[in-house]
PDB file of C-alpha atoms and ligand atoms in Angstrom:
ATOM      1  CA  UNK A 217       0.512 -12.885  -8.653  1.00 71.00           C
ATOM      2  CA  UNK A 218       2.153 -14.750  -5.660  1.00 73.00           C
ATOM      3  CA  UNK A 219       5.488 -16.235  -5.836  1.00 76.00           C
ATOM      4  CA  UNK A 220       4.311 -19.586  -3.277  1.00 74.00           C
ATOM      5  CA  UNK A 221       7.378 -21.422  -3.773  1.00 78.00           C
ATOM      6  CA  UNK A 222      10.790 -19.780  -4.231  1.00 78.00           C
ATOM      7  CA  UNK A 223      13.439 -22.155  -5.365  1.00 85.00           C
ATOM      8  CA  UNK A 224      16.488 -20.396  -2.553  1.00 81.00           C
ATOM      9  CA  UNK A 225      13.988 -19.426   0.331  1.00 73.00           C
ATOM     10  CA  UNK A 226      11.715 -22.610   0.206  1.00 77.00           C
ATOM     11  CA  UNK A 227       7.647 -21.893   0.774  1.00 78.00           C
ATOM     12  CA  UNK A 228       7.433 -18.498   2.236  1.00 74.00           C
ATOM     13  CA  UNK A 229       3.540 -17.724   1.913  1.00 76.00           C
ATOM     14  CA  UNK A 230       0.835 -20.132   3.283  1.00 80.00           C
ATOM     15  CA  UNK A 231      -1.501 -18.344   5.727  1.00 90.00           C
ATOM     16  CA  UNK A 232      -4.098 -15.860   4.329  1.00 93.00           C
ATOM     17  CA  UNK A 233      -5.769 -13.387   5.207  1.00 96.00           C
ATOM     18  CA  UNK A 234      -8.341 -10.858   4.446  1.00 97.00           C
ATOM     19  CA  UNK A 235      -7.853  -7.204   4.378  1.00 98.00           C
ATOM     20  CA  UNK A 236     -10.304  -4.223   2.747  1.00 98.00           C
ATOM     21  CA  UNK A 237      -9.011  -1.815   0.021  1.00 98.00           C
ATOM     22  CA  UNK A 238     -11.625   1.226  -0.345  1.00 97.00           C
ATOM     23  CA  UNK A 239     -14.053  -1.054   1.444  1.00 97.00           C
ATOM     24  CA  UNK A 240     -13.919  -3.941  -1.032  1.00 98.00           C
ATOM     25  CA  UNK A 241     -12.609  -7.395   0.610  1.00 98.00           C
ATOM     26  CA  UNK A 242      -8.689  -8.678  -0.849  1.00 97.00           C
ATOM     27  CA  UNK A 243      -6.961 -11.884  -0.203  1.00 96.00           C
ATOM     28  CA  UNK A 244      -3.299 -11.714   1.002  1.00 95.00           C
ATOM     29  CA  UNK A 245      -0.026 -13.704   2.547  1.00 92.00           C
ATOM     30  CA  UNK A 246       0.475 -12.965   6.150  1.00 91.00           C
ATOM     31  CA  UNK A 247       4.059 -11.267   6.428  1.00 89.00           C
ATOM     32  CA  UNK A 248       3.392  -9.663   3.005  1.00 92.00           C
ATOM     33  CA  UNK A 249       3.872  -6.010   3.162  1.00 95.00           C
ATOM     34  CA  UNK A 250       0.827  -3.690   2.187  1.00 97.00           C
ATOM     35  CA  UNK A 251       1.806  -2.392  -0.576  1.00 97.00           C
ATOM     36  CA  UNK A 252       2.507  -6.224  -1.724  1.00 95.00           C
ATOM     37  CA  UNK A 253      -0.280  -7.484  -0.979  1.00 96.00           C
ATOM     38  CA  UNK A 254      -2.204  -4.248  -3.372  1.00 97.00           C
ATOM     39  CA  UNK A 255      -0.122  -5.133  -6.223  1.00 95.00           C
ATOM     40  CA  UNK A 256      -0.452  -8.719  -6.068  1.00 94.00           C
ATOM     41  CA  UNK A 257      -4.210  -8.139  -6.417  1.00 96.00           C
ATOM     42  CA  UNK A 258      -3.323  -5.756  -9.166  1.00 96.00           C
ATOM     43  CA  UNK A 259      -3.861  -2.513  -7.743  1.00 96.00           C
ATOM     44  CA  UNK A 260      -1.135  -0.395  -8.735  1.00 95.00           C
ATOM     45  CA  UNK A 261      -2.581   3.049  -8.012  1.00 95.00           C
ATOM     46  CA  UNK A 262      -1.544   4.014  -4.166  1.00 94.00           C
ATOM     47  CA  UNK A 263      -2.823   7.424  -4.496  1.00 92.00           C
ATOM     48  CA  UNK A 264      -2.534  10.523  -5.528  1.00 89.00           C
ATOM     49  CA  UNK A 265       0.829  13.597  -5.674  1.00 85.00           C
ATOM     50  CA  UNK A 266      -0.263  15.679  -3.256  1.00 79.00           C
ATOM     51  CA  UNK A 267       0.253  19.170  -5.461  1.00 78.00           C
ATOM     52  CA  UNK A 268      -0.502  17.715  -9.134  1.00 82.00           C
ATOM     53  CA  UNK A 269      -2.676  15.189  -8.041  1.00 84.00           C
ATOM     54  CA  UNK A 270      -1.062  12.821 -10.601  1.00 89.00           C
ATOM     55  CA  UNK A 271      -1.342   8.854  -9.447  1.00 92.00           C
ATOM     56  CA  UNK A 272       1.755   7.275  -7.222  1.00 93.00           C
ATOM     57  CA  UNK A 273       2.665   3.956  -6.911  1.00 93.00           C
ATOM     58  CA  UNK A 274       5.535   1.907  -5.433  1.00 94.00           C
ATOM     59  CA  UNK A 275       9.005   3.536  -6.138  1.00 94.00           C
ATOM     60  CA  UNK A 276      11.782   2.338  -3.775  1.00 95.00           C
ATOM     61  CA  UNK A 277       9.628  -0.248  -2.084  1.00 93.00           C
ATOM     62  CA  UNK A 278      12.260   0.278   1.221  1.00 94.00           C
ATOM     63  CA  UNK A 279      11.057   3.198   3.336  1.00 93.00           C
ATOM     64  CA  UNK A 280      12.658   6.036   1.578  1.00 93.00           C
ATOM     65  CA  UNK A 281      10.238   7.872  -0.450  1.00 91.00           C
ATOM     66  CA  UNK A 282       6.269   9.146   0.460  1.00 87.00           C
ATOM     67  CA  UNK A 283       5.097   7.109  -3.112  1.00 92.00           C
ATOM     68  CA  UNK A 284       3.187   4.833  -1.168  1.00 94.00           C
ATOM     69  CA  UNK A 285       1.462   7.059   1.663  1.00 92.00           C
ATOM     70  CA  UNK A 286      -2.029   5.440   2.155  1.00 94.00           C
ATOM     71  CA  UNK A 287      -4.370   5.982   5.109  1.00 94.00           C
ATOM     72  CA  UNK A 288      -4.859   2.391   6.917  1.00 96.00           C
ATOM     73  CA  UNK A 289      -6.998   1.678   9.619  1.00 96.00           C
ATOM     74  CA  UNK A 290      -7.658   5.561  10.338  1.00 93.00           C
ATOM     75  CA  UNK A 291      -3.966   6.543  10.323  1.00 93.00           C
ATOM     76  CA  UNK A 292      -3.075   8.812   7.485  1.00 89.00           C
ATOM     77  CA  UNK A 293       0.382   8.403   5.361  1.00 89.00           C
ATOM     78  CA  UNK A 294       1.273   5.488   6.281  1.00 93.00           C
ATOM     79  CA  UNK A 295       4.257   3.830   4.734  1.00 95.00           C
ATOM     80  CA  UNK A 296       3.156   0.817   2.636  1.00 96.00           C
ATOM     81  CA  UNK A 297       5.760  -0.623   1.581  1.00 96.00           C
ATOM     82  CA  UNK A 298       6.794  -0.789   5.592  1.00 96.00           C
ATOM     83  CA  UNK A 299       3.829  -2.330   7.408  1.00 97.00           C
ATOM     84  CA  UNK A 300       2.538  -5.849   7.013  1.00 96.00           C
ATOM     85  CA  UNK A 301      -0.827  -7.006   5.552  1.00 97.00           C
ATOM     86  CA  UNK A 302      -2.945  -7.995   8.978  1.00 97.00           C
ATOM     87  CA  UNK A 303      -6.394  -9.554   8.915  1.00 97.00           C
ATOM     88  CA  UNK A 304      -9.564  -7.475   8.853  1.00 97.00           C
ATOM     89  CA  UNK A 305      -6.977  -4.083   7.843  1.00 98.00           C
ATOM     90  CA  UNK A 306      -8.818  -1.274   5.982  1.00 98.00           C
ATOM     91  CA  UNK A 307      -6.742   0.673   3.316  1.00 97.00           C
ATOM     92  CA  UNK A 308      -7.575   3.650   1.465  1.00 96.00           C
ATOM     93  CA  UNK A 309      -5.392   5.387  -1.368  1.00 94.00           C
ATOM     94  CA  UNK A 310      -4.193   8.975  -0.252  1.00 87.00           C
ATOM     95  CA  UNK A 311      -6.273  11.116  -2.802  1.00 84.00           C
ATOM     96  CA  UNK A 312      -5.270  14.533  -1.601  1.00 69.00           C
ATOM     97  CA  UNK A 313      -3.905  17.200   1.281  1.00 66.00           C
ATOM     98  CA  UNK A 314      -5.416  19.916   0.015  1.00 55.00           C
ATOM     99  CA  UNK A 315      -3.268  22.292   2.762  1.00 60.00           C
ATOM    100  CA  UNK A 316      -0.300  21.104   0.097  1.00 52.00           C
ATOM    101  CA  UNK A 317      -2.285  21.446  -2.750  1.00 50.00           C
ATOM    102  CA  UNK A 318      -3.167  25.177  -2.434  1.00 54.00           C
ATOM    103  CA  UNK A 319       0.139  26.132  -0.798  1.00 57.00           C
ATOM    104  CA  UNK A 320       2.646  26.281  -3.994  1.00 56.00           C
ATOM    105  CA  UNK A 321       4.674  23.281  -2.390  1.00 55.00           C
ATOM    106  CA  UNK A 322       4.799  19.675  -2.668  1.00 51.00           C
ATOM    107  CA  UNK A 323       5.224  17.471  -6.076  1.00 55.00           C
TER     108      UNK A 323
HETATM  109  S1  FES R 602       7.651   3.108  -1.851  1.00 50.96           S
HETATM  110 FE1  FES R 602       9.100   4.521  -1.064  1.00 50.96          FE
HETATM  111  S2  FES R 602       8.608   4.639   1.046  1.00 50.96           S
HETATM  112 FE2  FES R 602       7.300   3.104   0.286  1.00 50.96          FE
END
């Protein structure tokens, strides 16, 4: 869900464009933010803790957590909540770090 119009800041989101999740095409607002753009299209599941492997999602939505840590266009844990949605962009949940996962540290 898109808000198009909003009644203070006036029509925000006009220009789309196309970005891949796990290889699959998605439909977003340029100037949205990654991690926007996911959950507009309903995809709430960023990826995975990197010790429990239990699913993460957006939590502070302002650059202060790891929650949203997804691998885009080759570049691992990025910040998705930080970066905005360009056209042609690949994204791909962060599943595990298995260095963390055997080393008796992380979440
Ligand atoms: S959700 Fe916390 S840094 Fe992105």
């Amino acid at each position: 869900m898109h808000i198009k119009h909003h009644p203070v800041l006036g029509k925000r989101l006009s220009e789309t464009v196309t970005f891949y999740f796990q290889d699959q095409p998605y439909t977003a607002y340029r100037g949205q933010t990654v991690a926007a753009a996911l959950m507009a299209n309903g995809i709430k599941k960023l990826g995975l803790s990197r010790k429990l492997l239990q699913p993460r999602g957006l939590f502070c939505a302002r650059g202060r957590c790891c929650s949203c840590y997804m691998t885009v266009n080759g570049e691992d844990h990025v910040r998705t909540c930080l970066i905005k949605v360009e056209e042609g962009m690949k994204v791909y949940p962060n599943l595990e770090d298995p260095e963390v996962t055997n080393d008796g540290h992380g979440d």
